[in-house]
Coordinates of C-alpha atoms in Angstrom, one line a residue:
M1 CA 0.0 0.0 0.0
S2 CA 2.8 2.4 0.9
R3 CA 4.3 1.9 -2.5
I4 CA 1.2 3.5 -4.0
I5 CA 0.4 6.1 -1.4
R6 CA 3.9 7.6 -1.1
P7 CA 4.3 8.5 -4.8
L8 CA 0.8 10.0 -4.8
N9 CA 1.7 12.0 -1.6
A10 CA 4.8 13.3 -3.3
L11 CA 2.8 14.3 -6.3
A12 CA 0.3 16.2 -4.1
V13 CA 3.1 18.1 -2.4
F14 CA 4.7 18.9 -5.8
I15 CA 1.3 20.3 -7.1
T16 CA 0.8 22.3 -3.9
F17 CA 4.1 24.1 -4.3
V18 CA 3.4 24.7 -8.0
L19 CA 0.0 26.3 -7.2
T20 CA 1.2 28.6 -4.4
P21 CA 1.2 31.6 -6.8
V22 CA -2.4 30.9 -7.8
W23 CA -5.4 32.5 -6.1
L24 CA -8.0 30.6 -8.2
R25 CA -11.2 29.8 -6.2
I26 CA -13.9 27.2 -7.0
P27 CA -17.4 28.7 -6.7
A28 CA -19.0 25.3 -6.6
A29 CA -17.1 24.4 -3.5
Y30 CA -19.2 26.8 -1.5
A31 CA -21.8 24.0 -1.2
L32 CA -19.2 21.9 0.6
S33 CA -17.8 24.7 2.8
P34 CA -19.1 28.1 3.5
L35 CA -15.8 29.1 5.0
Y36 CA -13.6 31.4 2.8
I37 CA -10.6 29.1 2.8
G38 CA -12.7 26.2 1.6
R39 CA -12.9 27.4 -2.0
F40 CA -9.3 27.7 -2.9
L41 CA -7.9 25.4 -5.6
L42 CA -4.7 25.2 -3.7
L43 CA -6.5 23.6 -0.8
I44 CA -7.2 20.4 -2.8
P45 CA -3.7 19.1 -3.2
M46 CA -2.8 20.2 0.3
L47 CA -5.6 18.2 1.9
I48 CA -4.8 15.2 -0.4
A49 CA -1.2 15.3 0.8
I50 CA -2.2 15.5 4.5
V51 CA -4.8 12.6 4.2
L52 CA -2.4 10.4 2.3
W53 CA 0.3 11.0 4.9
L54 CA -2.1 10.1 7.7
I55 CA -3.2 6.9 5.8
A56 CA 0.5 5.9 5.3
G57 CA 1.0 6.1 9.0
L58 CA 2.8 9.5 9.4
P59 CA 6.1 8.4 7.7
G60 CA 9.1 10.4 8.7
L61 CA 7.4 12.0 11.8
S62 CA 9.3 9.8 14.3
R63 CA 12.6 10.8 12.7
L64 CA 11.6 14.4 12.8
R65 CA 10.7 14.2 16.5
R66 CA 14.1 12.7 17.3
T67 CA 15.9 15.8 15.9
P68 CA 15.9 18.2 18.8
W69 CA 15.5 21.6 17.1
A70 CA 13.1 20.2 14.4
G71 CA 11.0 18.4 17.0
T72 CA 10.7 21.6 19.1
W73 CA 9.7 23.5 15.9
A74 CA 6.9 21.0 15.2
A75 CA 5.7 21.1 18.9
L76 CA 5.6 24.9 18.9
L77 CA 3.9 25.2 15.6
L78 CA 1.2 22.8 16.6
S79 CA 0.8 24.6 20.0
F80 CA 0.3 27.8 18.1
V81 CA -2.4 26.2 16.0
L82 CA -4.1 24.8 19.1
W83 CA -3.9 28.2 20.8
G84 CA -5.6 29.7 17.7
F85 CA -8.4 27.2 17.9
F86 CA -8.8 27.9 21.7
S87 CA -9.1 31.6 20.9
Q88 CA -12.5 31.1 19.3
S89 CA -13.9 31.1 22.8
W90 CA -12.8 34.7 23.5
A91 CA -12.7 36.1 20.0
F92 CA -13.8 39.7 19.5
M93 CA -16.5 38.6 16.9
G94 CA -17.1 35.2 18.5
A95 CA -20.7 35.9 19.3
T96 CA -21.8 37.5 16.0
K97 CA -19.4 36.1 13.4
P98 CA -17.7 33.0 14.8
E99 CA -16.7 31.9 11.3
V100 CA -14.0 34.6 11.3
A101 CA -11.9 32.8 13.9
V102 CA -12.9 29.3 12.6
N103 CA -11.7 30.2 9.1
A104 CA -8.3 31.6 10.3
A105 CA -7.7 28.8 12.8
L106 CA -8.5 26.1 10.2
Q107 CA -6.3 27.8 7.6
F108 CA -3.3 27.9 9.8
G109 CA -4.0 24.3 11.0
I110 CA -4.0 23.0 7.5
V111 CA -0.8 24.9 6.6
A112 CA 0.9 23.5 9.8
L113 CA -0.1 19.9 8.9
F114 CA 1.1 20.4 5.4
A115 CA 4.4 21.7 6.8
L116 CA 4.7 18.5 8.9
V117 CA 4.1 16.4 5.8
T118 CA 6.8 18.4 4.0
A119 CA 9.2 18.2 6.9
S120 CA 8.7 14.4 7.1
G121 CA 10.4 14.1 3.7
A122 CA 7.4 13.6 1.4
L123 CA 9.1 15.1 -1.6
S124 CA 12.8 15.0 -2.6
P125 CA 14.6 18.3 -2.7
R126 CA 15.4 18.2 -6.4
R127 CA 11.7 17.8 -7.2
L128 CA 10.7 20.5 -4.8
L129 CA 13.2 22.9 -6.3
L130 CA 11.9 22.0 -9.7
A131 CA 8.3 22.7 -8.7
L132 CA 9.2 26.1 -7.3
A133 CA 11.3 27.0 -10.4
L134 CA 8.6 25.9 -12.8
A135 CA 6.0 28.0 -10.9
L136 CA 8.5 31.0 -11.0
A137 CA 9.1 30.7 -14.8
F138 CA 5.4 30.7 -15.6
N139 CA 4.3 33.4 -13.2
A140 CA 7.3 35.6 -13.8
A141 CA 6.6 35.5 -17.6
L142 CA 2.9 36.3 -16.9
A143 CA 3.8 39.2 -14.6
T144 CA 6.3 40.6 -17.0
A145 CA 3.8 40.5 -19.8
Q146 CA 1.2 42.3 -17.6
A147 CA 3.7 45.0 -16.8
L148 CA 4.7 45.5 -20.4
T149 CA 1.1 45.6 -21.7
Q150 CA -0.1 47.6 -18.6
G151 CA -3.1 45.4 -18.0
D152 CA -4.5 41.9 -17.6
L153 CA -4.1 39.3 -20.3
G154 CA -7.7 38.0 -20.2
L155 CA -6.7 34.7 -18.4
R156 CA -10.0 34.5 -16.5
A157 CA -10.0 30.7 -16.5
L158 CA -6.8 30.8 -14.5
G159 CA -8.2 33.3 -12.0
E160 CA -6.5 36.4 -13.4
F161 CA -8.1 39.6 -12.0
P162 CA -9.1 42.3 -14.6
F163 CA -7.1 45.5 -14.2
S164 CA -5.6 48.5 -16.1
P165 CA -4.0 51.8 -15.3
W166 CA -7.5 53.3 -15.1
S167 CA -9.3 50.6 -13.1
R168 CA -10.9 51.6 -9.9
G169 CA -8.9 50.2 -6.9
A170 CA -6.0 49.0 -9.0
S171 CA -2.5 49.4 -7.6
I172 CA -1.2 52.4 -9.4
L173 CA 2.1 54.4 -9.2
I174 CA 2.1 58.0 -10.3
A175 CA 5.3 60.0 -10.9
D176 CA 5.9 63.1 -13.0
G177 CA 2.4 62.8 -14.5
L178 CA 3.0 59.2 -15.6
R179 CA 0.9 56.2 -14.5
Y180 CA 2.1 52.7 -14.0
V181 CA -0.1 49.8 -13.0
R182 CA 1.8 47.1 -11.1
P183 CA 1.4 43.5 -12.3
Y184 CA -0.9 41.1 -10.3
G185 CA 0.0 37.7 -11.8
L186 CA -2.8 35.4 -10.7
L187 CA -3.2 37.1 -7.3
P188 CA -5.3 39.9 -5.9
H189 CA -2.4 42.3 -5.2
P190 CA 1.1 43.0 -6.6
N191 CA 2.7 42.7 -3.1
I192 CA 1.4 39.1 -2.7
L193 CA 2.7 38.3 -6.2
A194 CA 6.1 39.6 -5.2
G195 CA 6.1 37.4 -2.1
V196 CA 5.2 34.2 -3.8
L197 CA 7.9 34.8 -6.4
L198 CA 10.6 34.6 -3.7
P199 CA 10.6 30.8 -3.3
G200 CA 11.2 30.3 -7.0
L201 CA 14.0 32.8 -7.1
F202 CA 15.9 30.9 -4.5
A203 CA 15.0 27.5 -6.0
A204 CA 16.4 28.7 -9.4
S205 CA 19.6 29.8 -7.6
A206 CA 19.9 26.3 -6.0
L207 CA 19.6 24.7 -9.4
I208 CA 22.5 26.8 -10.6
F209 CA 24.7 25.9 -7.6
G210 CA 23.7 22.4 -6.8
D211 CA 22.2 20.5 -9.8
R212 CA 24.4 18.2 -11.9
S213 CA 22.2 18.4 -14.9
R214 CA 23.4 21.0 -17.4
F215 CA 19.8 21.5 -18.7
L216 CA 18.4 22.2 -15.2
R217 CA 21.4 24.4 -14.3
W218 CA 20.8 26.7 -17.3
F219 CA 17.1 26.5 -16.8
G220 CA 17.8 27.9 -13.3
V221 CA 19.8 30.7 -14.9
A222 CA 16.9 31.6 -17.2
A223 CA 14.3 31.3 -14.5
L224 CA 16.3 33.4 -12.1
T225 CA 16.8 36.2 -14.7
L226 CA 13.1 36.3 -15.6
G227 CA 12.1 36.1 -11.9
A228 CA 14.3 39.0 -11.0
A229 CA 12.8 41.1 -13.7
A230 CA 9.2 40.2 -12.5
L231 CA 10.1 40.9 -8.9
L232 CA 11.4 44.4 -9.7
L233 CA 8.3 45.2 -11.8
T234 CA 6.0 44.5 -8.9
F235 CA 7.6 47.5 -7.1
S236 CA 7.1 45.7 -3.8
R237 CA 9.6 47.3 -1.4
A238 CA 9.1 44.6 1.3
A239 CA 9.8 41.8 -1.2
W240 CA 12.8 43.6 -2.5
L241 CA 14.2 43.8 1.0
G242 CA 13.3 40.2 1.7
A243 CA 15.0 39.1 -1.5
A244 CA 18.2 41.0 -0.7
G245 CA 18.4 39.6 2.8
G246 CA 17.6 36.1 1.6
A247 CA 20.1 36.3 -1.2
L248 CA 22.8 37.3 1.3
A249 CA 22.0 34.3 3.5
F250 CA 21.9 32.0 0.5
L251 CA 25.3 33.1 -0.7
L252 CA 26.8 32.7 2.8
L253 CA 25.4 29.2 3.0
V254 CA 26.5 28.0 -0.4
V255 CA 30.1 29.4 -0.2
P256 CA 31.5 26.0 0.6
I257 CA 30.1 24.6 -2.7
L258 CA 31.8 27.4 -4.7
R259 CA 35.1 26.9 -2.8
A260 CA 35.0 23.2 -3.5
D261 CA 34.4 23.9 -7.2
L262 CA 37.3 26.3 -7.3
R263 CA 39.5 23.6 -5.8
G264 CA 38.4 21.3 -8.6
K265 CA 36.5 18.9 -6.3
S266 CA 33.0 19.6 -7.6
P267 CA 31.6 17.2 -10.2
S268 CA 29.7 20.1 -11.8
P269 CA 31.9 21.4 -14.6
S270 CA 29.9 24.5 -15.6
L271 CA 29.2 26.0 -12.2
R272 CA 31.6 28.9 -12.4
V273 CA 30.3 29.8 -15.9
A274 CA 26.7 29.6 -14.8
V275 CA 27.3 31.7 -11.7
V276 CA 29.1 34.5 -13.7
V277 CA 26.4 34.5 -16.5
S278 CA 23.5 34.6 -14.0
G279 CA 25.2 37.4 -12.0
A280 CA 25.7 39.4 -15.2
L281 CA 22.2 38.9 -16.4
V282 CA 20.6 39.8 -13.1
G283 CA 22.9 42.8 -12.9
M284 CA 21.8 43.9 -16.4
V285 CA 18.1 43.5 -15.4
I286 CA 18.6 45.6 -12.3
I287 CA 20.4 48.4 -14.2
G288 CA 17.9 48.4 -17.1
F289 CA 15.0 48.6 -14.6
A290 CA 16.6 51.4 -12.7
V291 CA 17.1 53.4 -15.9
R292 CA 13.7 52.7 -17.3
Y293 CA 11.6 53.3 -14.2
T294 CA 13.6 56.0 -12.3
P295 CA 10.6 58.3 -11.6
F296 CA 8.6 55.5 -10.1
I297 CA 11.5 54.2 -8.1
S298 CA 11.9 57.7 -6.6
A299 CA 8.3 57.9 -5.8
R300 CA 8.3 54.5 -4.0
A301 CA 11.4 55.6 -2.1
G302 CA 9.5 58.5 -0.7
I303 CA 11.2 61.1 -2.8
G304 CA 8.6 63.8 -3.7
E305 CA 5.1 64.2 -2.5
E306 CA 3.0 61.8 -4.5
S307 CA -0.3 61.4 -2.6
L308 CA -0.6 57.7 -3.2
E309 CA 2.7 56.9 -1.5
L310 CA 2.0 59.3 1.4
R311 CA -1.4 57.6 1.8
S312 CA 0.2 54.2 1.9
V313 CA 2.6 55.3 4.7
S314 CA -0.2 57.0 6.7
D315 CA -2.5 53.9 6.5
R316 CA 0.2 51.7 7.9
I317 CA 0.8 54.0 10.8
V318 CA -2.9 54.0 11.6
F319 CA -3.2 50.1 11.6
T320 CA 0.0 49.8 13.6
D321 CA -1.5 52.1 16.3
F322 CA -4.7 50.0 16.2
A323 CA -2.7 46.8 16.7
L324 CA -0.7 48.2 19.6
R325 CA -4.0 49.4 21.1
A326 CA -5.5 45.9 20.9
I327 CA -2.4 44.4 22.5
R328 CA -2.6 46.9 25.4
E329 CA -6.2 46.0 25.9
R330 CA -5.7 42.2 25.9
P331 CA -2.0 41.5 26.3
L332 CA -2.1 37.8 27.1
L333 CA -5.0 36.4 25.0
G334 CA -5.4 38.9 22.1
V335 CA -8.6 39.6 20.2
G336 CA -8.8 36.1 18.7
I337 CA -7.2 34.6 15.6
G338 CA -8.4 36.4 12.4
N339 CA -10.2 39.1 14.4
L340 CA -7.8 42.0 14.3
P341 CA -9.3 43.6 11.2
W342 CA -12.7 43.5 12.9
R343 CA -11.3 45.1 16.0
A344 CA -9.7 47.7 13.7
S345 CA -13.1 48.4 12.1
D346 CA -14.5 49.0 15.6
Y347 CA -11.7 51.5 16.3
L348 CA -12.5 53.3 13.1
R349 CA -16.0 54.1 14.2
D350 CA -14.5 56.7 16.5
E351 CA -12.1 58.1 13.9
F352 CA -12.4 60.1 10.7
Y353 CA -10.2 58.0 8.5
D354 CA -11.5 56.9 5.1
L355 CA -10.4 53.3 5.8
Q356 CA -11.8 49.8 6.3
G357 CA -10.6 47.4 8.9
D358 CA -7.4 45.5 8.0
Y359 CA -4.4 43.8 9.6
V360 CA -1.3 45.7 10.7
H361 CA 1.4 45.3 8.1
Q362 CA 3.7 43.4 10.4
I363 CA 3.3 39.7 11.1
Y364 CA 4.7 39.8 14.6
L365 CA 2.4 42.6 15.8
A366 CA -0.5 40.8 14.0
A367 CA 0.2 37.6 15.9
A368 CA 0.5 39.4 19.2
A369 CA -2.8 41.3 18.6
D370 CA -4.6 38.2 17.4
L371 CA -3.4 35.8 20.1
G372 CA -1.6 37.9 22.7
L373 CA 1.9 37.6 24.0
I374 CA 1.4 33.9 24.5
G375 CA 0.6 33.4 20.8
L376 CA 3.5 35.7 19.8
A377 CA 5.9 33.6 21.9
L378 CA 4.7 30.4 20.3
Y379 CA 4.8 31.9 16.8
A380 CA 8.2 33.5 17.2
G381 CA 9.5 30.4 18.9
A382 CA 8.4 28.2 16.0
L383 CA 10.2 30.5 13.6
L384 CA 13.4 30.7 15.6
C385 CA 13.6 26.9 16.3
G386 CA 12.8 26.2 12.6
A387 CA 15.5 28.5 11.4
T388 CA 18.0 27.0 13.8
A389 CA 17.1 23.5 12.7
G390 CA 17.4 24.6 9.1
I391 CA 20.9 26.2 9.6
R392 CA 22.1 23.1 11.4
A393 CA 20.8 20.9 8.6
V394 CA 22.4 23.1 5.9
R395 CA 25.8 22.9 7.7
A396 CA 25.6 19.2 8.0
S397 CA 24.9 18.7 4.2
R398 CA 27.1 18.9 1.1
G399 CA 26.7 19.6 -2.6
T400 CA 23.3 19.4 -4.1
E401 CA 21.6 18.8 -0.8
R402 CA 23.3 21.8 0.8
A403 CA 22.2 24.1 -2.1
A404 CA 18.6 22.8 -1.8
R405 CA 18.4 23.3 1.9
A406 CA 20.1 26.7 1.7
A407 CA 17.6 27.9 -0.9
L408 CA 14.6 26.7 1.1
L409 CA 15.9 28.2 4.3
S410 CA 16.8 31.5 2.6
T411 CA 13.2 31.6 1.3
A412 CA 11.9 31.4 4.9
L413 CA 14.3 34.0 6.1
A414 CA 13.2 36.3 3.2
F415 CA 9.5 35.9 4.4
M416 CA 10.6 36.7 7.9
I417 CA 12.0 40.0 6.6
V418 CA 9.0 40.7 4.5
G419 CA 6.9 40.1 7.7
F420 CA 8.3 43.3 9.2
F421 CA 6.6 45.3 6.5
D422 CA 3.6 43.3 5.3
H423 CA 1.1 40.9 6.8
Y424 CA 0.4 38.4 4.0
P425 CA 3.0 35.7 5.2
Y426 CA 0.8 35.5 8.3
T427 CA -2.7 36.0 6.9
L428 CA -3.1 34.6 3.4
L429 CA -3.1 30.9 2.4
Q430 CA -0.7 31.0 -0.6
P431 CA 2.3 32.9 0.9
Q432 CA 1.6 31.2 4.3
T433 CA 1.9 27.8 2.6
A434 CA 5.1 28.8 0.8
F435 CA 6.6 30.3 3.9
W436 CA 6.1 27.4 6.3
G437 CA 6.4 24.8 3.6
C438 CA 9.9 26.0 2.6
L439 CA 11.0 26.3 6.2
A440 CA 9.8 22.7 6.8
A441 CA 11.6 21.4 3.8
S442 CA 14.9 23.0 4.9
L443 CA 15.0 21.3 8.3
T444 CA 13.8 17.8 7.4
P445 CA 16.2 15.3 9.0
S446 CA 16.7 13.4 5.7
L447 CA 16.4 14.9 2.3
R448 CA 16.3 11.5 0.5
A449 CA 13.2 11.0 -1.5
V450 CA 10.7 8.6 0.1
A451 CA 8.6 8.5 -3.1

């Protein structure tokens, strides 16, 4: 039975990572689940992977538990999930809209279980990197085409949102009288698109450094170049910072691979050439972008007095104040998982801001406001233990395995950096899955395929 289940489980995990940049929802699924999370296409392979893992008898879990830092990570992650479910009993909207906390708790619970499936070694690292790189290549090409045509491409069947520079509510940049609509990909906001491009960027980098196949190595070069262009065109400042921090971490982690190649010990003959070519191409992309979009870069950097950018900053200040207010009111328990936007809406009744309730653009404050200091301790503890386990696993590995682990861990570190400036790694299913899934894959005790 396991010979049948495990390959199917690996396939479900592969499809999940491929679909992380896709927002597509299935209207017919409303009959099965009125909860918001229940209609995402992404949820189907995630649930299949979890169910098959349970049927197979939780393979790899005992090995994970015997690894101290990884076992502690899993325990803290599951404790955070349980605390989120418990928070339904004291949630701010618990009496009138209990589904708010139910939906948020269920979403994080599914993501956590999927992370355990991934950490247990359901999919080999090479296939995982390939899934992320393939997703990057398609979505980066789509985003680049949207940016160049300044509008959607009519891919409604794939869930593409309609938008143009003149669409109401579209994410527009204005500088020197020029308008630029940021690309959305297959997601509802350019910032989210930028976030879900990050795993593919590091996966493509790992293919360059660690894969012995010439084809996959040069595919990594092409995907990295295209992905870098798409990331820049999103104009997501948080993702830019996350990518820079993650890239620095990745380079530090893969230095031993490059040193071994320079000493002639690496079996990969074209590594040095591929590294130089990819560096040159990415450098050309960055320079070309800086020259072509200078006015918009200046506007996003806060140079000038463009009203859209000033409004973006002021909105974030308001929601940060609301989050801190919620933490002061309920420091230990919080307002209940998923309830911070509703508490913010309540605060807005006494204000004169033209805003709707939303999360604070900072995942750590969001966790503290939702689930109190207890929840923040569990959440931060899971991240710190996971990162520590990932670093130890990277240092203990060599060659292709080291490059794979380094890419996955660097992705998680990039999301941690993004989390200081945006909330989607904490609140939305797609980036949440990529975040915890990549962290889980980096720390798994054995990267050998079990499929």
